[in-house]
Amino acid sequence: MRIGISCYATLGGSGAVATELGKALAKRGHEVHFIVSGIPFRLGLFQEGIYVHEVETANYPVLQSTPYDLALAAKMAEVIERYDLDILHVHYAIPYAVCAFLANEMLGDRKIPIITTLHGTDITVLAQDPLLRDVIRLGIEKSHAVTAVSQSLIDQTNELFSPKCPIIKVYNFVDTDAYHRTEQIGWRHHIAPNDEPILLHMSNFRAVKRIPDVISIFRRVRDRVAAKLLLVGEGPELDKAWKQVDELDLKRDVIFLGKRDEVASLLSLADLLLLPSAKESFGLVALEAMACGVPVIGTGIGGIPEVVEHGVSGYLTDLGEVEKMADYAITLLQDRSLWQIFSDQARTRALAFSLPEKVNDYEQLYERLLTVKKGGAPCVG
């Protein structure tokens, strides 16, 4: 198949999943065309069967802002026609699903099936805005199939939109061959010279990730256990995080690493992952951490409980319970036998979300869509 994929190219779970899916599809012999604003951050080195088409925009004085959405729709239509794509898989309802619909409208009789994968913020945040809700509804209704990354997200979408076609659950995945615990002796000694346990948080540093809670949890842990905290990523809450670390006199024990590509190596350094998010439709970083044998301390909201089993592969609390999260972290850090049990169980749990199985799910869905298109049915659910 010739498959188009459009997603955010920047740091985040939706772009990571879309890129890893495209790479896996190309390895299976499909021709994959990424239609994106820039090189996807997880794409890596050249791979046969993968093409990247960057959306170009221009500034016009008559327009109040750069018309990226229109440029994206035009690029989608161009790539579909030029490369004779069979299917277009977009990740995020807005702008991608809406732009895909516009692209199909431009193509007239050359329309192709559109599959939209909902990843979370498009529903849990953007769809709460009355100005955007009907635009998101349009993107969902005009898709030929809609998937979501957790049952929690399906429930929220159904409550908001009551879509005509059932939403299909396809969990996010992890490449467990690439994500497994490896020894990082030199790097670990540099970060924790006295073999202190290492806690890690990795995100795009948006307010929903509750970075102040991450730092507060760590402060409580460090009051009782000598430890280090790695903060990986960048975003709007970064400056506040620096100030909080300074005010709490934690600068010697908190290391800001910025954006990094070597995710599996970083996770292999960690003893615990902190994920106290206010909203998390799946929590891809939790799954990747578990694949590397890292137990998760987080909130039991959204799709996280569908991934992390409380008391088995980590501990989950209600939102904002930083003291309880710190207590759970200390329990695991002070009992290495218990930590090892949780680490092994985390790895076992991650194997249930393997890359090959989920790629099979998407391949089968693509094939169903192409069959349905020939039969004239409006959508697949």
Coordinates of C-alpha atoms in Angstrom, one line a residue:
M1 CA 0.0 0.0 0.0
R2 CA 1.0 3.6 -0.5
I3 CA 0.1 5.3 2.8
G4 CA 0.2 9.0 3.8
I5 CA 0.8 9.9 7.4
S6 CA 0.3 13.4 8.8
C7 CA 1.2 14.3 12.4
Y8 CA 2.9 16.8 14.6
A9 CA 6.6 16.6 14.0
T10 CA 7.6 18.0 17.4
L11 CA 8.2 16.3 20.7
G12 CA 5.0 14.5 22.0
G13 CA 3.3 11.1 22.1
S14 CA 1.1 11.5 19.0
G15 CA 4.1 12.3 16.8
A16 CA 6.2 9.6 18.3
V17 CA 3.5 6.9 17.7
A18 CA 2.8 8.1 14.1
T19 CA 6.4 8.1 13.2
E20 CA 7.1 4.7 14.7
L21 CA 4.1 3.3 12.9
G22 CA 5.3 4.7 9.6
K23 CA 8.8 3.2 10.1
A24 CA 7.3 -0.2 10.9
L25 CA 5.0 -0.1 7.9
A26 CA 7.9 0.8 5.6
K27 CA 9.8 -2.2 7.0
R28 CA 6.9 -4.4 6.0
G29 CA 7.2 -3.2 2.4
H30 CA 4.6 -0.4 2.3
E31 CA 5.4 3.0 0.8
V32 CA 5.0 5.6 3.5
H33 CA 4.7 9.4 2.9
F34 CA 5.0 11.7 5.9
I35 CA 3.2 15.1 5.2
V36 CA 4.5 17.3 8.0
S37 CA 5.7 20.7 9.1
G38 CA 9.3 19.4 9.6
I39 CA 11.3 16.2 10.0
P40 CA 9.5 14.1 12.6
F41 CA 11.7 14.0 15.8
R42 CA 11.6 10.2 15.9
L43 CA 12.3 9.5 12.3
G44 CA 16.1 9.0 12.6
L45 CA 18.3 7.9 9.7
F46 CA 17.3 7.3 6.1
Q47 CA 15.0 4.2 5.7
E48 CA 13.9 2.7 2.4
G49 CA 10.2 3.2 1.6
I50 CA 9.9 6.5 3.6
Y51 CA 9.3 9.9 2.0
V52 CA 9.0 13.2 3.8
H53 CA 7.0 16.1 2.3
E54 CA 7.4 19.4 4.3
V55 CA 4.5 21.8 4.2
E56 CA 5.6 25.2 3.0
T57 CA 3.9 28.4 4.1
A58 CA 4.1 32.0 3.1
N59 CA 3.2 35.3 4.8
Y60 CA 0.7 37.5 3.1
P61 CA 0.0 41.0 4.5
V62 CA -3.8 40.6 3.8
L63 CA -4.0 37.6 6.1
Q64 CA -3.8 38.0 9.9
S65 CA -1.6 34.8 10.3
T66 CA 0.3 32.3 8.3
P67 CA -2.3 30.0 6.7
Y68 CA -0.7 26.7 7.8
D69 CA -3.9 24.7 7.8
L70 CA -4.7 25.6 4.2
A71 CA -1.1 24.9 3.1
L72 CA -1.3 21.5 4.8
A73 CA -4.5 20.6 3.0
A74 CA -3.0 21.7 -0.3
K75 CA 0.1 19.6 0.3
M76 CA -2.0 16.6 1.3
A77 CA -3.9 16.9 -2.0
E78 CA -0.7 17.3 -4.0
V79 CA 1.0 14.2 -2.4
I80 CA -2.2 12.1 -2.7
E81 CA -2.4 12.9 -6.5
R82 CA 1.3 12.8 -7.3
Y83 CA 2.1 9.6 -5.5
D84 CA -1.2 7.9 -6.1
L85 CA -1.7 7.2 -2.4
D86 CA -4.2 4.5 -1.3
I87 CA -5.0 5.9 2.2
L88 CA -4.3 8.9 4.4
H89 CA -3.8 8.3 8.1
V90 CA -3.9 11.5 10.2
H91 CA -3.0 11.8 13.9
Y92 CA -5.1 14.4 15.8
A93 CA -8.5 15.7 14.9
I94 CA -7.4 19.3 14.5
P95 CA -6.0 20.4 12.2
Y96 CA -5.1 17.1 10.5
A97 CA -8.5 15.4 10.1
V98 CA -10.1 18.7 8.9
C99 CA -7.2 19.3 6.5
A100 CA -7.5 15.8 5.2
F101 CA -11.2 16.4 4.5
L102 CA -10.4 19.6 2.6
A103 CA -7.7 17.8 0.6
N104 CA -10.2 15.1 -0.4
E105 CA -12.7 17.8 -1.5
M106 CA -10.0 19.4 -3.7
L107 CA -9.4 16.0 -5.4
G108 CA -13.0 15.4 -6.4
D109 CA -13.4 11.9 -7.8
R110 CA -9.8 11.0 -6.7
K111 CA -10.9 10.9 -3.0
I112 CA -9.1 8.3 -0.8
P113 CA -10.1 6.9 2.6
I114 CA -9.1 8.9 5.7
I115 CA -8.4 7.4 9.0
T116 CA -8.1 9.7 12.0
T117 CA -6.4 8.6 15.2
L118 CA -7.4 10.6 18.3
H119 CA -4.6 11.0 20.8
G120 CA -6.1 13.0 23.6
T121 CA -5.6 16.7 23.8
D122 CA -7.7 17.1 20.6
I123 CA -10.6 15.8 22.7
T124 CA -9.8 16.5 26.3
V125 CA -8.7 20.1 25.9
L126 CA -9.4 21.5 22.4
A127 CA -12.9 20.0 22.1
Q128 CA -13.8 21.8 25.3
D129 CA -13.6 25.1 23.5
P130 CA -16.9 26.0 21.9
L131 CA -15.1 27.7 19.1
L132 CA -13.3 24.5 18.1
R133 CA -15.8 21.8 19.0
D134 CA -17.8 21.8 15.8
V135 CA -14.7 21.9 13.7
I136 CA -13.4 18.8 15.5
R137 CA -16.8 17.2 15.1
L138 CA -16.5 17.8 11.3
G139 CA -13.1 16.2 11.2
I140 CA -14.4 13.1 13.0
E141 CA -17.6 12.8 11.0
K142 CA -15.8 13.2 7.6
S143 CA -13.2 10.5 8.5
H144 CA -13.8 7.0 7.1
A145 CA -12.5 5.4 10.3
V146 CA -11.6 6.9 13.7
T147 CA -9.4 5.2 16.2
A148 CA -8.5 6.2 19.7
V149 CA -5.6 5.2 21.9
S150 CA -7.6 4.2 25.0
Q151 CA -11.1 3.2 26.2
S152 CA -11.0 6.3 28.3
L153 CA -10.6 8.5 25.3
I154 CA -13.3 6.7 23.4
D155 CA -15.7 7.3 26.3
Q156 CA -14.9 11.0 26.4
T157 CA -15.3 11.3 22.6
N158 CA -18.6 9.5 22.6
E159 CA -19.9 11.7 25.4
L160 CA -19.0 14.9 23.5
F161 CA -19.9 14.0 19.9
S162 CA -21.9 10.7 19.7
P163 CA -20.2 9.9 16.4
K164 CA -22.2 7.9 13.8
C165 CA -19.5 5.3 13.4
P166 CA -18.1 3.4 16.4
I167 CA -14.6 4.5 17.4
I168 CA -12.0 1.7 17.2
K169 CA -9.6 1.2 20.1
V170 CA -6.0 0.7 19.1
Y171 CA -3.7 1.1 22.0
N172 CA -0.4 2.9 21.5
F173 CA 2.6 0.6 21.3
V174 CA 6.3 0.2 22.0
D175 CA 9.1 -1.5 20.2
T176 CA 10.2 -3.8 23.0
D177 CA 13.3 -4.8 21.0
A178 CA 14.5 -1.2 21.0
Y179 CA 13.1 -0.4 24.4
H180 CA 14.6 -2.6 27.0
R181 CA 16.9 -2.0 30.0
T182 CA 20.6 -1.6 29.2
E183 CA 23.5 -0.9 31.4
Q184 CA 24.5 2.8 31.4
I185 CA 27.4 2.6 33.8
G186 CA 29.4 5.6 32.7
W187 CA 26.4 7.9 32.3
R188 CA 24.9 6.7 35.5
H189 CA 28.1 7.3 37.4
H190 CA 28.3 10.8 36.0
I191 CA 24.8 11.7 37.1
A192 CA 24.7 9.8 40.4
P193 CA 28.4 9.3 41.5
N194 CA 27.4 7.8 44.8
D195 CA 24.9 5.4 43.1
E196 CA 21.9 7.5 44.2
P197 CA 18.6 6.3 42.8
I198 CA 17.4 8.3 39.8
L199 CA 13.9 9.6 39.2
L200 CA 12.9 10.8 35.8
H201 CA 10.2 12.9 34.2
M202 CA 10.0 13.3 30.4
S203 CA 7.4 15.5 28.7
N204 CA 6.7 18.5 26.6
F205 CA 6.5 20.6 29.8
R206 CA 2.9 21.8 29.3
A207 CA 0.8 22.8 32.3
V208 CA -1.2 19.6 32.0
K209 CA 2.0 17.6 32.9
R210 CA 2.1 19.3 36.3
I211 CA 5.8 19.9 36.5
P212 CA 5.5 21.6 39.9
D213 CA 4.1 18.3 41.3
V214 CA 7.1 16.4 39.8
I215 CA 9.5 18.7 41.6
S216 CA 7.5 18.6 44.9
I217 CA 7.4 14.8 44.8
F218 CA 11.1 14.8 44.3
R219 CA 11.7 17.2 47.2
R220 CA 9.8 15.0 49.6
V221 CA 11.7 11.9 48.3
R222 CA 15.1 13.6 48.7
D223 CA 14.3 14.7 52.2
R224 CA 14.4 11.0 53.1
V225 CA 16.4 9.3 50.4
A226 CA 19.5 10.7 48.6
A227 CA 18.4 10.8 45.0
K228 CA 18.7 12.6 41.7
L229 CA 16.0 13.9 39.3
L230 CA 16.3 14.0 35.5
L231 CA 14.0 16.4 33.7
V232 CA 13.9 15.6 30.0
G233 CA 12.1 17.9 27.5
E234 CA 11.2 21.5 27.0
G235 CA 8.1 23.6 26.9
P236 CA 6.1 26.5 28.3
E237 CA 6.6 25.4 32.0
L238 CA 10.4 25.1 31.8
D239 CA 11.2 28.5 33.2
K240 CA 8.9 28.0 36.2
A241 CA 10.5 24.6 36.8
W242 CA 14.0 26.3 36.9
K243 CA 12.7 28.8 39.4
Q244 CA 11.0 26.2 41.6
V245 CA 14.2 24.1 41.7
D246 CA 16.2 27.2 42.7
E247 CA 13.7 28.2 45.4
L248 CA 13.8 24.7 46.9
D249 CA 17.6 24.6 46.8
L250 CA 17.6 21.5 44.6
K251 CA 20.0 22.6 41.9
R252 CA 22.6 20.0 42.9
D253 CA 20.2 17.1 42.5
V254 CA 18.0 18.1 39.6
I255 CA 19.4 17.9 36.1
F256 CA 17.7 19.5 33.1
L257 CA 18.6 17.6 30.0
G258 CA 16.4 19.4 27.4
K259 CA 15.1 17.5 24.3
R260 CA 16.8 14.2 23.8
D261 CA 16.5 11.5 21.1
E262 CA 18.1 8.6 23.1
V263 CA 14.9 7.9 25.0
A264 CA 15.5 4.2 25.7
S265 CA 19.0 4.9 27.1
L266 CA 17.7 7.7 29.3
L267 CA 14.9 5.5 30.6
S268 CA 17.5 2.7 31.4
L269 CA 19.2 5.2 33.8
A270 CA 16.0 5.7 35.8
D271 CA 14.8 3.8 38.8
L272 CA 11.3 5.4 38.7
L273 CA 9.2 7.5 36.3
L274 CA 7.1 10.3 37.7
L275 CA 3.9 11.0 35.7
P276 CA 1.6 13.2 37.9
S277 CA -0.4 14.5 34.9
A278 CA -3.8 16.2 35.1
K279 CA -4.8 14.6 31.7
E280 CA -3.2 11.7 30.0
S281 CA -5.2 9.7 27.4
F282 CA -2.7 7.0 27.2
G283 CA 0.8 7.9 28.6
L284 CA 3.2 6.7 26.0
V285 CA 6.2 7.6 28.1
A286 CA 4.9 5.3 30.9
L287 CA 4.7 2.4 28.5
E288 CA 8.2 3.1 27.2
A289 CA 9.5 3.3 30.7
M290 CA 7.9 0.0 31.7
A291 CA 9.5 -1.6 28.6
C292 CA 12.8 -0.6 30.1
G293 CA 11.9 -2.1 33.5
V294 CA 11.0 1.3 35.1
P295 CA 8.1 1.3 37.5
V296 CA 5.7 4.3 37.2
I297 CA 4.5 6.6 39.9
G298 CA 1.6 8.7 38.6
T299 CA -2.0 9.7 38.6
G300 CA -4.8 7.2 37.9
I301 CA -6.5 9.4 35.4
G302 CA -7.5 9.0 31.7
G303 CA -5.9 6.0 30.1
I304 CA -3.0 5.6 32.5
P305 CA -4.8 2.8 34.5
E306 CA -5.2 0.9 31.2
V307 CA -1.4 0.8 31.0
V308 CA 0.0 0.9 34.5
E309 CA -1.4 -1.7 36.9
H310 CA -1.6 -0.2 40.4
G311 CA 0.5 -2.2 42.9
V312 CA 2.0 -4.3 40.1
S313 CA 4.0 -2.2 37.6
G314 CA 3.7 1.0 39.6
Y315 CA 1.5 3.1 41.9
L316 CA -1.3 5.4 41.0
T317 CA -3.0 8.1 43.1
D318 CA -5.6 10.8 42.7
L319 CA -4.6 14.0 41.1
G320 CA -2.4 16.3 43.2
E321 CA -1.6 13.7 45.9
V322 CA 2.1 14.5 45.9
E323 CA 2.7 13.2 49.4
K324 CA 1.2 9.8 48.6
M325 CA 3.2 9.6 45.4
A326 CA 6.4 10.5 47.3
D327 CA 5.6 7.8 49.9
Y328 CA 5.1 5.2 47.1
A329 CA 8.4 6.2 45.5
I330 CA 10.3 5.9 48.8
T331 CA 8.7 2.5 49.4
L332 CA 10.2 1.2 46.1
L333 CA 13.5 3.0 46.5
Q334 CA 14.2 1.6 50.0
D335 CA 13.3 -2.0 49.1
R336 CA 15.3 -3.1 46.2
S337 CA 13.7 -6.6 46.2
L338 CA 10.3 -5.0 45.9
W339 CA 11.6 -2.7 43.2
Q340 CA 13.0 -5.6 41.2
I341 CA 9.6 -7.4 41.3
F342 CA 7.9 -4.2 40.1
S343 CA 10.6 -3.7 37.4
D344 CA 10.1 -7.3 36.1
Q345 CA 6.3 -6.9 36.1
A346 CA 6.5 -3.6 34.3
R347 CA 8.5 -5.2 31.5
T348 CA 6.0 -8.0 31.3
R349 CA 3.1 -5.6 31.1
A350 CA 4.8 -3.6 28.3
L351 CA 5.1 -6.8 26.2
A352 CA 1.3 -6.7 25.9
F353 CA 1.6 -3.5 23.9
S354 CA 4.1 -4.8 21.3
L355 CA 4.7 -3.0 18.1
P356 CA 4.0 -5.9 15.7
E357 CA 0.5 -6.6 17.1
K358 CA -0.6 -2.9 16.8
V359 CA 0.9 -2.6 13.3
N360 CA -1.2 -5.6 12.4
D361 CA -4.3 -3.9 13.7
Y362 CA -3.6 -0.8 11.6
E363 CA -2.8 -2.9 8.4
Q364 CA -6.0 -4.8 8.8
L365 CA -8.0 -1.5 9.3
Y366 CA -6.4 -0.1 6.1
E367 CA -7.4 -3.2 4.1
R368 CA -10.9 -3.0 5.5
L369 CA -11.2 0.7 4.5
L370 CA -10.0 0.0 1.0
T371 CA -12.6 -2.8 0.7
V372 CA -15.3 -0.6 2.1
K373 CA -14.4 2.2 -0.3
K374 CA -15.1 -0.2 -3.3
G375 CA -18.4 -1.1 -1.7
G376 CA -19.4 2.5 -1.2
A377 CA -20.0 2.3 2.6
P378 CA -19.5 5.6 4.4
C379 CA -17.2 4.4 7.3
V380 CA -15.7 1.5 9.2
G381 CA -16.2 1.0 12.9

